[in-house]
Every structure is written in structure tokens, then in C-alpha cells.
Coordinates of C-alpha atoms in Angstrom, one line a residue:
Chain L
X213 CA -17.6 10.7 -55.7
X214 CA -19.5 13.5 -54.1
X215 CA -19.1 16.3 -51.7
X216 CA -20.7 15.7 -48.4
X217 CA -22.1 18.3 -46.1
X218 CA -21.6 17.2 -42.6
X219 CA -23.3 18.5 -39.6
X220 CA -20.4 17.3 -37.7
X221 CA -19.4 19.9 -35.2
X222 CA -16.1 21.5 -35.7
X223 CA -14.7 23.7 -33.2
X224 CA -12.3 26.4 -34.2
X225 CA -9.1 25.9 -32.2
X226 CA -8.8 29.0 -30.1
X227 CA -6.2 31.0 -31.6
X228 CA -5.9 34.8 -31.5
X229 CA -5.0 34.9 -35.1
X230 CA -8.1 33.2 -36.2
X231 CA -10.9 34.3 -34.0
X232 CA -12.2 37.5 -32.8
X233 CA -15.2 37.4 -30.6
X234 CA -16.5 40.8 -31.6
X235 CA -19.5 40.6 -29.5
X236 CA -17.5 40.5 -26.3
X237 CA -14.8 42.9 -27.5
X238 CA -15.1 45.9 -25.2
X239 CA -13.5 49.3 -25.9
X240 CA -13.3 51.5 -23.0
X241 CA -14.1 55.1 -24.1
X242 CA -13.4 56.7 -20.8
X243 CA -9.6 56.4 -21.0
X244 CA -7.8 57.9 -24.0
X245 CA -4.8 55.6 -23.7
X246 CA -6.9 52.5 -23.5
X247 CA -6.4 49.9 -26.2
X248 CA -8.7 50.0 -29.2
X249 CA -9.5 46.4 -28.9
X250 CA -9.2 43.3 -26.9
X251 CA -8.4 39.9 -28.1
X252 CA -10.3 37.0 -26.7
X253 CA -10.6 33.3 -27.4
X254 CA -14.0 31.8 -28.0
X255 CA -15.5 28.5 -29.2
X256 CA -17.9 28.0 -32.1
X257 CA -19.7 25.1 -33.6
X258 CA -19.4 25.1 -37.4
X259 CA -20.7 22.9 -40.1
X260 CA -17.9 21.1 -41.9
X261 CA -17.9 20.4 -45.7
X262 CA -16.1 17.2 -46.1
X263 CA -14.9 17.3 -49.7
X264 CA -14.7 14.0 -51.6
X265 CA -14.3 15.4 -55.1
X266 CA -12.5 18.2 -56.8
X267 CA -15.1 18.4 -59.6
X268 CA -16.8 21.7 -59.2
X269 CA -19.8 20.7 -61.2
X270 CA -20.4 17.7 -59.1
X271 CA -19.9 19.7 -55.9
X272 CA -22.3 22.3 -57.1
X273 CA -25.0 19.8 -57.9
X274 CA -24.6 17.9 -54.7
X275 CA -24.5 21.0 -52.6
X276 CA -27.7 22.5 -54.1
X277 CA -29.5 19.2 -53.5
X278 CA -28.4 19.0 -49.9
X279 CA -29.0 22.6 -49.1
X280 CA -32.5 22.4 -50.5
X281 CA -33.4 20.2 -47.5
X282 CA -31.9 22.4 -44.9
X283 CA -32.2 25.8 -46.5
X284 CA -32.8 27.9 -43.4
X285 CA -30.3 26.0 -41.2
X286 CA -27.4 26.7 -43.5
X287 CA -28.3 30.2 -44.7
X288 CA -25.2 32.4 -44.3
X289 CA -23.6 29.8 -42.2
X290 CA -19.9 29.8 -41.8
X291 CA -18.4 26.5 -43.1
X292 CA -15.1 24.8 -42.8
X293 CA -13.8 22.9 -45.7
X294 CA -12.3 19.6 -44.8
X295 CA -9.6 18.3 -47.3
X296 CA -8.9 15.0 -45.6
X297 CA -10.7 12.9 -48.1
X298 CA -9.0 14.2 -51.2
X299 CA -5.9 12.2 -51.5
X300 CA -3.9 12.5 -54.7
X301 CA -6.4 14.8 -56.5
X302 CA -6.2 17.2 -53.6
X303 CA -3.8 19.7 -55.2
X304 CA -6.0 20.0 -58.2
X305 CA -8.7 21.6 -56.1
X306 CA -9.5 25.1 -57.1
X307 CA -10.0 26.8 -53.8
X308 CA -11.0 30.2 -55.0
X309 CA -13.6 28.6 -57.3
X310 CA -15.0 26.6 -54.5
X311 CA -15.3 29.6 -52.3
X312 CA -17.1 31.5 -55.0
X313 CA -19.5 28.5 -55.3
X314 CA -20.1 28.4 -51.6
X315 CA -20.8 32.1 -51.4
X316 CA -23.2 31.8 -54.3
X317 CA -25.0 29.1 -52.2
X318 CA -25.2 31.7 -49.3
X319 CA -22.5 30.0 -47.3
X320 CA -19.5 31.7 -45.8
X321 CA -16.3 29.7 -46.1
X322 CA -14.1 30.6 -43.2
X323 CA -11.3 28.1 -43.3
X324 CA -9.9 24.7 -44.2
X325 CA -8.8 21.9 -42.1
X326 CA -6.7 18.8 -42.5
X327 CA -4.7 20.7 -45.2
X328 CA -1.3 19.7 -46.4
X329 CA 1.3 22.5 -46.7
X330 CA 0.5 23.0 -50.4
X331 CA -3.2 23.4 -49.6
X332 CA -2.5 25.5 -46.6
X333 CA -0.7 28.0 -48.8
X334 CA -3.6 28.0 -51.3
X335 CA -6.0 28.5 -48.5
X336 CA -4.2 31.5 -47.1
X337 CA -4.0 33.0 -50.6
X338 CA -7.7 32.5 -50.9
X339 CA -8.3 34.4 -47.7
X340 CA -9.2 31.3 -45.7
X341 CA -8.0 30.3 -42.2
X342 CA -6.1 27.1 -41.7
X343 CA -7.6 25.2 -38.8
X344 CA -5.9 22.6 -36.8
X345 CA -7.3 19.4 -35.4
X346 CA -10.4 17.2 -35.9
X347 CA -11.3 15.3 -38.9
X348 CA -10.9 11.7 -37.9
X349 CA -14.5 11.1 -37.2
X350 CA -16.4 8.9 -39.7
X351 CA -18.7 10.7 -42.1
X352 CA -22.2 11.1 -40.7
X353 CA -25.5 11.9 -42.2
X354 CA -27.1 15.3 -41.5
X355 CA -29.7 13.7 -39.2
X356 CA -27.1 12.6 -36.7
X357 CA -27.4 14.4 -33.4
X358 CA -24.7 17.0 -33.3
X359 CA -24.3 16.4 -29.5
X360 CA -22.9 13.0 -30.2
X361 CA -20.0 14.5 -32.1
X362 CA -19.2 17.3 -29.7
X363 CA -15.5 18.1 -29.7
X364 CA -14.5 20.2 -26.9
X365 CA -11.7 22.8 -27.3
X366 CA -10.3 24.6 -24.3
X367 CA -12.3 27.6 -23.5
X368 CA -9.6 30.0 -22.5
X369 CA -6.8 31.4 -24.5
X370 CA -4.4 30.5 -21.7
X371 CA -4.9 26.9 -22.5
X372 CA -3.8 27.1 -26.1
X373 CA -0.3 27.9 -25.1
X374 CA 0.2 24.3 -24.1
X375 CA -1.4 21.2 -25.6
X376 CA -5.0 20.8 -24.5
X377 CA -5.4 18.2 -21.8
X378 CA -8.5 16.8 -23.4
X379 CA -8.3 17.5 -27.1
X380 CA -11.2 15.3 -28.1
X381 CA -13.9 14.9 -25.5
X382 CA -16.5 12.1 -25.7
X383 CA -20.2 12.7 -25.2
X384 CA -20.9 13.4 -21.6
X385 CA -21.6 10.4 -19.3
X386 CA -25.1 10.6 -17.8
X387 CA -25.9 8.9 -14.5
X388 CA -29.6 9.0 -13.5
X389 CA -29.4 6.9 -10.3
X390 CA -28.1 7.8 -6.9
X391 CA -24.4 7.3 -6.6
X392 CA -24.1 5.4 -3.4
X393 CA -21.4 5.1 -0.7
X394 CA -18.5 3.1 -2.0
X395 CA -19.4 3.6 -5.6
X396 CA -17.0 5.4 -8.0
X397 CA -18.0 6.8 -11.3
X398 CA -15.4 8.0 -13.8
X399 CA -16.3 9.9 -17.0
X400 CA -13.1 9.3 -19.0
X401 CA -12.5 12.0 -21.5
X402 CA -15.8 13.7 -21.0
X403 CA -18.1 15.6 -18.8
X404 CA -20.2 13.8 -16.2
X405 CA -23.9 14.6 -15.5
X406 CA -25.5 13.1 -12.4
X407 CA -29.3 13.5 -12.1
X408 CA -29.5 12.1 -8.5
X409 CA -27.7 12.6 -5.3
X410 CA -24.0 11.7 -4.9
X411 CA -24.1 10.2 -1.3
X412 CA -21.5 10.4 1.4
X413 CA -18.7 8.0 0.7
X414 CA -19.3 8.0 -3.1
X415 CA -16.9 9.5 -5.6
X416 CA -17.6 11.0 -9.0
X417 CA -14.7 11.8 -11.3
X418 CA -14.5 13.3 -14.7
X419 CA -11.8 14.5 -17.1
X420 CA -14.2 17.4 -17.9
X421 CA -16.9 19.2 -15.9
X422 CA -19.2 17.6 -13.3
X423 CA -22.8 18.6 -13.2
X424 CA -24.9 17.2 -10.3
X425 CA -28.6 18.1 -10.4
X426 CA -29.1 17.0 -6.8
X427 CA -27.1 17.2 -3.6
X428 CA -23.4 16.5 -3.6
X429 CA -22.6 14.8 -0.3
X430 CA -19.6 12.7 -1.3
X431 CA -16.5 13.6 -3.3
X432 CA -16.3 15.2 -6.7
X433 CA -13.1 15.5 -8.8
X434 CA -13.3 17.4 -12.1
X435 CA -10.6 17.8 -14.7
X436 CA -8.5 15.0 -13.3
X437 CA -6.3 14.9 -16.4
X438 CA -5.2 18.4 -15.6
X439 CA -7.9 20.6 -17.2
X440 CA -7.8 23.6 -14.9
X441 CA -10.8 25.1 -16.6
X442 CA -13.2 22.3 -15.4
X443 CA -15.9 23.2 -13.0
X444 CA -18.2 21.3 -10.7
X445 CA -21.8 22.3 -10.4
X446 CA -24.3 21.0 -7.8
X447 CA -27.7 22.0 -6.7
X448 CA -26.9 21.4 -3.0
X449 CA -23.3 21.8 -1.8
X450 CA -22.8 19.3 1.1
X451 CA -19.5 17.7 -0.2
X452 CA -16.8 15.9 1.7
X453 CA -14.2 16.8 -0.8
X454 CA -14.0 18.6 -4.1
X455 CA -11.0 18.7 -6.5
X456 CA -10.2 20.4 -9.8
X457 CA -7.1 19.4 -11.8
X458 CA -5.5 17.9 -8.7
X459 CA -6.2 20.9 -6.4
X460 CA -8.5 19.8 -3.7
X461 CA -10.4 21.0 -0.7
X462 CA -11.7 18.9 2.1
X463 CA -14.6 19.9 4.3
X464 CA -13.9 18.4 7.6
X465 CA -16.6 20.3 9.3
X466 CA -18.9 20.4 6.3
X467 CA -19.0 23.3 3.8
X468 CA -19.2 26.8 5.2
X469 CA -22.7 28.2 6.2
X470 CA -22.9 30.6 3.3
X471 CA -22.6 27.8 0.7
X472 CA -23.9 24.8 2.6
X473 CA -26.8 23.2 0.8
X474 CA -26.9 25.9 -1.8
X475 CA -26.5 25.6 -5.6
X476 CA -22.9 26.4 -6.4
X477 CA -20.2 26.4 -9.0
X478 CA -16.8 25.1 -8.0
X479 CA -13.9 26.2 -10.1
X480 CA -10.2 26.9 -10.0
X481 CA -8.9 30.4 -9.6
X482 CA -5.1 30.0 -10.2
X483 CA -4.5 27.1 -7.7
X484 CA -7.3 28.1 -5.3
X485 CA -10.6 26.3 -5.2
X486 CA -13.4 28.8 -5.5
X487 CA -16.9 28.1 -4.6
X488 CA -19.6 30.6 -5.6
X489 CA -23.3 30.3 -5.2
X490 CA -25.4 30.2 -8.4
X491 CA -27.9 33.0 -8.1
Chain T
X28 CA -44.5 -17.0 -8.7
X29 CA -42.1 -17.4 -5.9
X30 CA -40.1 -14.5 -4.6
X31 CA -36.6 -14.3 -3.2
X32 CA -36.3 -11.6 -0.6
X33 CA -32.9 -10.7 1.0
X34 CA -32.8 -9.0 4.4
X35 CA -29.6 -7.1 4.5
X36 CA -27.9 -4.0 6.0
X37 CA -24.2 -3.9 5.7
X38 CA -23.8 -3.1 9.3
X39 CA -24.0 -5.7 12.0
X40 CA -26.3 -5.7 15.0
X41 CA -29.1 -3.6 13.4
X42 CA -31.7 -6.3 13.4
X43 CA -31.4 -8.3 10.2
X44 CA -31.9 -11.7 11.8
X45 CA -34.8 -10.4 14.0
X46 CA -36.4 -8.9 10.9
X47 CA -35.8 -12.1 8.8
X48 CA -37.4 -14.3 11.5
X49 CA -40.4 -12.0 12.0
X50 CA -40.9 -11.3 8.3
X51 CA -40.8 -15.0 7.4
X52 CA -43.0 -16.0 10.3
X53 CA -45.5 -13.2 9.5
X54 CA -45.7 -14.4 5.9
X55 CA -46.3 -17.9 7.0
X56 CA -49.0 -16.7 9.5
X57 CA -50.9 -15.3 6.5
X58 CA -50.8 -18.6 4.7
X59 CA -47.8 -18.2 2.4
X60 CA -45.4 -21.1 2.2
X61 CA -42.1 -19.6 3.3
X62 CA -38.5 -20.7 3.7
X63 CA -35.9 -18.6 5.5
X64 CA -32.2 -19.3 4.9
X65 CA -29.4 -18.3 7.2
X66 CA -26.4 -17.1 5.1
X67 CA -24.2 -16.3 8.2
X68 CA -21.9 -19.3 7.9
X69 CA -19.9 -19.8 11.1
X70 CA -22.0 -17.4 13.2
X71 CA -25.5 -18.9 12.9
X72 CA -28.2 -17.1 14.8
X73 CA -31.4 -17.5 12.9
X74 CA -32.1 -21.0 14.4
X75 CA -31.8 -19.5 17.9
X76 CA -34.2 -16.7 17.2
X77 CA -36.6 -19.1 15.5
X78 CA -36.2 -21.5 18.5
X79 CA -35.1 -24.5 16.5
X80 CA -31.4 -24.7 17.4
X81 CA -31.6 -28.1 18.9
X82 CA -33.2 -29.6 15.8
X83 CA -30.4 -28.7 13.4
X84 CA -28.9 -31.8 11.9
X85 CA -27.9 -30.8 8.4
X86 CA -27.2 -27.3 7.2
X87 CA -27.1 -25.1 4.1
X88 CA -23.5 -26.0 3.3
X89 CA -24.3 -29.7 3.5
X90 CA -26.9 -29.2 0.9
X91 CA -24.6 -27.2 -1.4
X92 CA -22.0 -29.9 -1.1
X93 CA -24.5 -32.7 -1.8
X94 CA -24.0 -34.2 1.6
X95 CA -27.7 -33.9 2.4
X96 CA -30.9 -33.3 0.5
X97 CA -32.8 -30.0 0.9
X98 CA -35.6 -32.0 2.4
X99 CA -33.3 -33.4 5.1
X100 CA -31.9 -30.0 5.9
X101 CA -35.1 -27.9 6.1
X102 CA -36.5 -27.6 9.6
X103 CA -40.2 -27.2 9.9
X104 CA -41.3 -24.5 12.3
X105 CA -43.2 -25.9 15.3
X106 CA -46.0 -23.3 15.3
X107 CA -46.5 -22.9 11.5
X108 CA -46.3 -25.9 9.3
X109 CA -45.8 -23.8 6.1
X110 CA -42.6 -22.2 7.5
X111 CA -39.2 -23.8 7.1
X112 CA -35.7 -22.8 8.2
X113 CA -32.5 -23.7 6.4
X114 CA -29.8 -23.2 9.0
X115 CA -26.3 -22.0 8.4
X116 CA -23.3 -24.1 9.1
X117 CA -21.6 -23.6 12.4
X118 CA -18.3 -25.2 11.4
X119 CA -17.6 -24.2 7.8
X120 CA -16.6 -20.8 6.5
X121 CA -17.9 -18.6 3.8
X122 CA -15.7 -20.1 1.1
X123 CA -18.2 -23.0 1.1
X124 CA -20.5 -20.8 -1.0
X125 CA -20.4 -21.0 -4.7
X126 CA -22.8 -19.2 -7.0
X127 CA -23.8 -22.4 -8.7
X128 CA -24.3 -24.2 -5.5
X129 CA -26.4 -21.5 -3.9
X130 CA -28.3 -21.0 -7.2
X131 CA -29.2 -24.6 -7.3
X132 CA -30.6 -24.6 -3.8
X133 CA -32.6 -21.4 -4.5
X134 CA -34.0 -22.8 -7.7
X135 CA -35.1 -25.9 -5.9
X136 CA -36.8 -23.9 -3.2
X137 CA -38.5 -21.7 -5.8
X138 CA -40.3 -24.8 -7.0
X139 CA -42.2 -25.3 -3.8
X140 CA -42.2 -22.1 -1.8
X141 CA -44.0 -18.7 -2.2
X142 CA -41.3 -16.7 -0.4
X143 CA -37.7 -17.5 0.2
X144 CA -36.2 -15.1 2.7
X145 CA -32.4 -14.8 2.7
X146 CA -31.0 -13.6 6.0
X147 CA -27.7 -11.9 5.1
X148 CA -24.7 -11.7 7.4
X149 CA -23.2 -8.3 8.1
X150 CA -20.4 -6.9 5.9
X151 CA -20.0 -7.1 2.2
X152 CA -18.0 -10.3 1.9
X153 CA -19.0 -13.6 0.2
X154 CA -21.9 -14.6 2.5
X155 CA -23.5 -11.2 2.1
X156 CA -22.9 -11.2 -1.7
X157 CA -24.4 -14.6 -2.0
X158 CA -27.4 -13.7 0.1
X159 CA -28.3 -10.8 -2.2
X160 CA -27.2 -12.2 -5.5
X161 CA -30.5 -14.1 -6.4
X162 CA -32.9 -11.6 -4.8
X163 CA -36.0 -10.2 -6.4
X164 CA -36.7 -7.8 -3.6
X165 CA -34.7 -6.5 -0.7
X166 CA -35.4 -5.3 2.9
X167 CA -32.7 -2.8 3.8
X168 CA -32.6 -2.8 7.6
X169 CA -31.3 0.5 9.0
X170 CA -31.0 2.0 12.4
X171 CA -31.5 5.7 12.8
X172 CA -27.8 6.5 13.0
X173 CA -25.2 7.8 10.6
X174 CA -23.0 4.7 10.3
X175 CA -25.9 2.4 9.7
X176 CA -27.3 4.6 7.0
X177 CA -23.9 4.8 5.3
X178 CA -23.6 1.0 5.3
X179 CA -27.1 0.6 3.9
X180 CA -26.3 3.1 1.2
X181 CA -23.2 0.9 0.3
X182 CA -25.4 -2.2 0.2
X183 CA -27.9 -0.5 -2.0
X184 CA -25.1 0.3 -4.4
X185 CA -24.0 -3.3 -4.4
X186 CA -27.6 -4.5 -5.0
X187 CA -27.8 -2.3 -8.0
X188 CA -24.5 -3.5 -9.4
X189 CA -23.5 -7.0 -8.3
X190 CA -26.8 -8.9 -8.1
X191 CA -28.0 -11.4 -10.7
X192 CA -30.7 -9.0 -11.8
X193 CA -28.1 -6.2 -12.3
X194 CA -25.6 -8.5 -14.1
X195 CA -28.3 -9.8 -16.5
X196 CA -29.8 -6.4 -17.0
X197 CA -33.2 -7.5 -15.7
X198 CA -35.7 -5.3 -13.8
X199 CA -33.7 -4.1 -10.8
X200 CA -34.3 -5.5 -7.3
X201 CA -37.2 -3.8 -5.5
X202 CA -35.8 -2.2 -2.5
X203 CA -37.7 -1.5 0.8
X204 CA -36.4 0.5 3.7
X205 CA -37.0 -1.0 7.2
X206 CA -36.0 1.2 10.1
X207 CA -35.4 -0.7 13.3
X208 CA -34.6 0.3 16.9
X209 CA -36.4 3.5 16.4
X210 CA -36.9 5.7 19.4
X211 CA -39.0 8.8 19.0
X212 CA -37.7 10.5 22.1
X213 CA -34.1 10.1 21.0
X214 CA -35.0 11.5 17.6
X215 CA -36.5 14.5 19.4
X216 CA -33.3 15.1 21.3
X217 CA -31.2 14.8 18.2
X218 CA -29.5 11.6 19.2
X219 CA -31.1 9.7 16.3
X220 CA -31.7 10.6 12.7
X221 CA -35.3 11.5 11.8
X222 CA -37.1 9.1 9.4
X223 CA -37.4 11.8 6.7
X224 CA -33.7 12.3 6.8
X225 CA -32.9 8.6 6.4
X226 CA -35.4 8.4 3.5
X227 CA -34.0 11.4 1.9
X228 CA -30.4 10.0 2.1
X229 CA -31.2 6.6 0.9
X230 CA -33.9 7.5 -1.6
X231 CA -36.0 4.3 -1.3
X232 CA -39.6 3.6 -0.1
X233 CA -40.2 3.1 3.6
X234 CA -41.8 -0.3 4.3
X235 CA -41.9 -0.1 8.1
X236 CA -40.5 1.4 11.3
X237 CA -39.9 -0.9 14.2
X238 CA -39.8 0.9 17.6
X239 CA -37.0 0.0 20.0
X240 CA -38.5 -2.3 22.6
X241 CA -37.5 -4.7 25.3
X242 CA -40.0 -7.2 23.7
X243 CA -37.5 -7.8 20.9
X244 CA -34.8 -9.0 23.2
X245 CA -37.2 -11.1 25.2
X246 CA -38.6 -12.7 22.1
X247 CA -35.1 -13.5 20.8
X248 CA -34.1 -15.1 24.1
X249 CA -37.2 -17.1 24.1
X250 CA -36.8 -18.3 20.5
X251 CA -40.1 -16.8 19.4
X252 CA -40.0 -14.2 16.7
X253 CA -41.4 -10.9 18.0
X254 CA -44.0 -10.8 15.3
X255 CA -45.9 -13.4 17.3
X256 CA -46.1 -11.0 20.2
X257 CA -49.4 -9.3 19.5
X258 CA -49.2 -7.0 22.5
X259 CA -45.8 -5.3 21.9
X260 CA -45.4 -2.3 19.6
X261 CA -42.6 -4.1 17.8
X262 CA -44.7 -7.1 17.1
X263 CA -47.5 -5.0 15.7
X264 CA -45.1 -2.9 13.7
X265 CA -43.8 -6.1 12.0
X266 CA -47.4 -7.1 11.3
X267 CA -48.0 -3.7 9.6
X268 CA -44.8 -4.1 7.7
X269 CA -45.8 -7.5 6.3
X270 CA -49.2 -6.1 5.3
X271 CA -47.6 -3.3 3.4
X272 CA -45.2 -5.7 1.7
X273 CA -48.3 -7.7 0.6
X274 CA -49.8 -4.5 -0.9
X275 CA -52.0 -3.0 1.8
X276 CA -51.7 0.7 2.5
X277 CA -51.3 1.4 6.2
X278 CA -50.2 4.5 8.1
X279 CA -46.9 4.2 10.0
X280 CA -47.5 3.7 13.7
X281 CA -45.4 4.2 16.8
X282 CA -43.6 7.2 15.4
X283 CA -44.4 9.6 18.2
X284 CA -43.4 9.7 21.8
X285 CA -46.3 8.3 23.9
X286 CA -48.9 10.7 25.2
X287 CA -48.0 9.8 28.7
X288 CA -44.5 11.0 28.0
X289 CA -45.8 14.3 26.8
X290 CA -47.9 14.8 29.9
X291 CA -45.0 13.9 32.1
X292 CA -42.9 16.4 30.3
X293 CA -45.6 19.0 30.7
X294 CA -45.9 18.6 34.4
X295 CA -42.2 18.1 34.8
X296 CA -42.3 14.8 36.6

């Protein structure tokens, strides 16, 4: 039995109650009746402490050993405590003591996840947030590339009102060869990155965003499972058709002159396809 | 090591069979033992262009079905005794092809030939798929026009996905671009696509540009591959193409409108 520091990325579910992005909070000073603050959703990558024991001594020992290897990386890092792996002993966990231990190790406990109702109560009492989601990934060693574990949470607060259309995205699909006429590439549950041209008559599709580091001459459909926040990026806009979350635009006469063969981002503005040059 | 080279395009009428005949003949002229196979079952043409249509007794399908031996079906070229033609069947249809059957014939040819040229039919149906399946290299024959380039792109996609090399995860087929029926004056007026544009769209190396020429049609009618016509631009362009295929570095010729044309234009005649 040991505690396990995972570099597994956790993303805080975007929830106004939990997250304040202070850096982007803007207070307008010019108007007296303006609000004192603004609430925004944002996404963070946090280390997760996957607890496998409730024995404080064991945890302390294991923690100090592990942190010794990655001292700088974890200094003052916010951590999420995962309670998933503590079955029947779970309720014996002394959360305030654990928090004190973590703070002593220069970590900042911010929340728990995979908590049962009992634990959730204890967490709130200890001043910790209760986070939703995540936790079904197998334990990984610290050396595992964090990118392989990326979980994508919706990037806008608007999205949290309904269930996320892609709650757990897979690593992005990378295509390095030209996508030729008649070929179709679908990145299921993830972003799609294409390093060569998407030719006329070819189709690239993703549940997430589509990045094309070459000309887009065929069709690109992003967010096909309904993610309205998905975007398409291309270095040269020459597309036949683009679509985001089912909203599409065809270019019968080719894209307009002001965007043709320019680097652009294509995104959804309400239900309107918006194409803006990347400067 | 023998090499299997498919000559393919997707689109019909772009010059696949002309290119197959000239390419195979040119390789044989340089001393390489070469076989050229017609995969266009039901619409055989290669034997006409090679001038051996009256000597066809057995065909490719007979060999696949075990009705004739390869030796019986191969027709030796009259002018080059290291060049052989395996004609297509006139009467069967493309269902006669099986992967095992074609594979067996190709393997047998590999034992005694340096180059095996597969002349693909147009389209992307069984005959075309079989022609490219066993290829080590491919000549993609393209005309300087949008629909031909689009079809070539489609075929390149198939080469990269459905060939034996692709399925077995071996080194991919080496692809060469061959632009045929090229007319510099029509490129200048915007009627045809420029070579750079075609290359940019398809993203493969250019092996040769064959200028549009009446000599090609004459040669086809006479049953003599145009590569043997040393006078015509097209014949010379095919010779250059074969040299490049064999590793020589040669500049592209016949890309500009002739000087005479330029002077004519200058004086308005």
C-alpha cells in the first residue's frame, strides 16, 4: 500500500463555483456601477495524488521520496486528491491531516475527486473543492508523457450547462501524409492534426478541432458530435466545404478573396461559420 | 532484383497504354529484360499499340486459370527479343482476376524478368486494383487538366492504402509523376494547368513531361511504340523519362513553346 503521485493530467471541470481565473478577471474602473468582478471558466492541468492508503506515515514517507525526484516541478503545485482507490478504508482518511501534510511538502491541495457523499462532506469541511469526472485511467508512472493522458474539458462556461459532447478526448490523431481525393480521415473523440495538404475531394473529420499545417482544398468537418467550440485551422484556406458541429458552409466559387489561400481559423459564432485570418 | 511498375491514372484516355508500351520498349532497348502486362480485361489495347494483336493466342486470364502456361501466353516483341507482352483477354471480364492468381503470375515473372510493367485500366475497379496491388513503383500518368489531376490524386490515395506494400506495412510504393499531352501554348493561355501547379497538388516527383504530338497517334496506329520514333519530341521525351527512371539526371525538355512560335507572335503572323 502506498500513495502514488501521478502526473496524470486532471482538468478541473469548468464550474463557476470552483474556478476563478483571476488573471483574466477585469474590473472596469471607468464606470461606477460596473460589477466588481467577472466570473469566467477556464481549464487547468493539475497533478493528481492517487491515494492508495490512509496511513499518514506511509503517505508522508512515499511522498517525500517521490517529491525528492521532482522537487522543482511540484513546488507549490496545486494538487487534486483522488479517492477512487481507497475502498472500505476510505472513510477513515483524515483529510485535514493529509492537507497539512501536503502543505508541509509545499503542495497546495485544491480539491478531491471520485469522492463518495461522506468524503465530499469531509472535503468541503476541510476547505477543499469536490471535483467531478476523471479517474478511470490506469495509474501511470511519472515519466509518462502527460500529452497521452490529456482530458479535454469544454472551454467555455456555456458548455457546462449541458453535458459535454466530448467528455474524455483521446490523444490527437496525427496525419503526416497528404490526404488525397476520395480519402476520409476521422479522428473519433479527439483533435485531428494534418501535416500535409488536404486535397480537393478529400474529407477530414474530427470530434474535436482540426489543425492543418498545409493547404485545405477539400472538406473539413470539426466537432461533428456537436462540440460548437471546435475550430478548424489551416495555413491556406482553399476549402470546398467547412463545417462545425453540423453548421456548414460551401464555397461554390472558392473562398472569398480576403481569406483565399490565407492562414485562417474557422469557428462557430452562434450558428454562423466565422472565418478569420490568423495574423 | 526485379521490379514491378504499375502505369496508372484513374482517368481514361490520358495515355496509360501509350506510356506502358513506350516505357517497356525503352527499358528493353537499354538491355533490361522486360514484360508488359495488359490488365484491361475486355478492352485490350496494349497488343495493338505494341503491334502484336495478330499473334495473341493465349492471354493473361488463360494463365491465371491454368489453361495455358506463362511461356505459351507471353508474346515476344518483333524488334526486341528481351521484351514480352502478356495480353489481356478480350472475352472475359474483370471478375476473372483473383489476388492469388495474379500474384502467382507476377511471382513467376519476377523469376526471369528485370522489369514487369503493369498497364492498368482506367477507373478504380478490380482490374485497376489488381494492376497496382503488387507494384514496387508507380508511374502516375496525368494530363494537365483538373479532372485528370483529381483522379490521379485518388489513385495515389489508393496506392498508399490498398496495395500489397501498404497492407503489409512495407516501404511504400515509389510514385513518379508523368505528365502527358502537354502543350506549352495551351498552358500559356490558361487552358491547361502548369506543371508546377500539378506537382504542387499531387506532391510527388516529376519523372517526365511528354508533349502533345501527332507522332503519338501515328505511332499507335502503326503499332510501333512512340519511344522508337527518334525524331519526334514525344519519342525523345519518353527516352529522357526512362533515363531518369534509371537514375540519370536530365533537365526537362519541350516545356516551352517553340522559338518559331515566339517570332510568329512577335511579328503577328
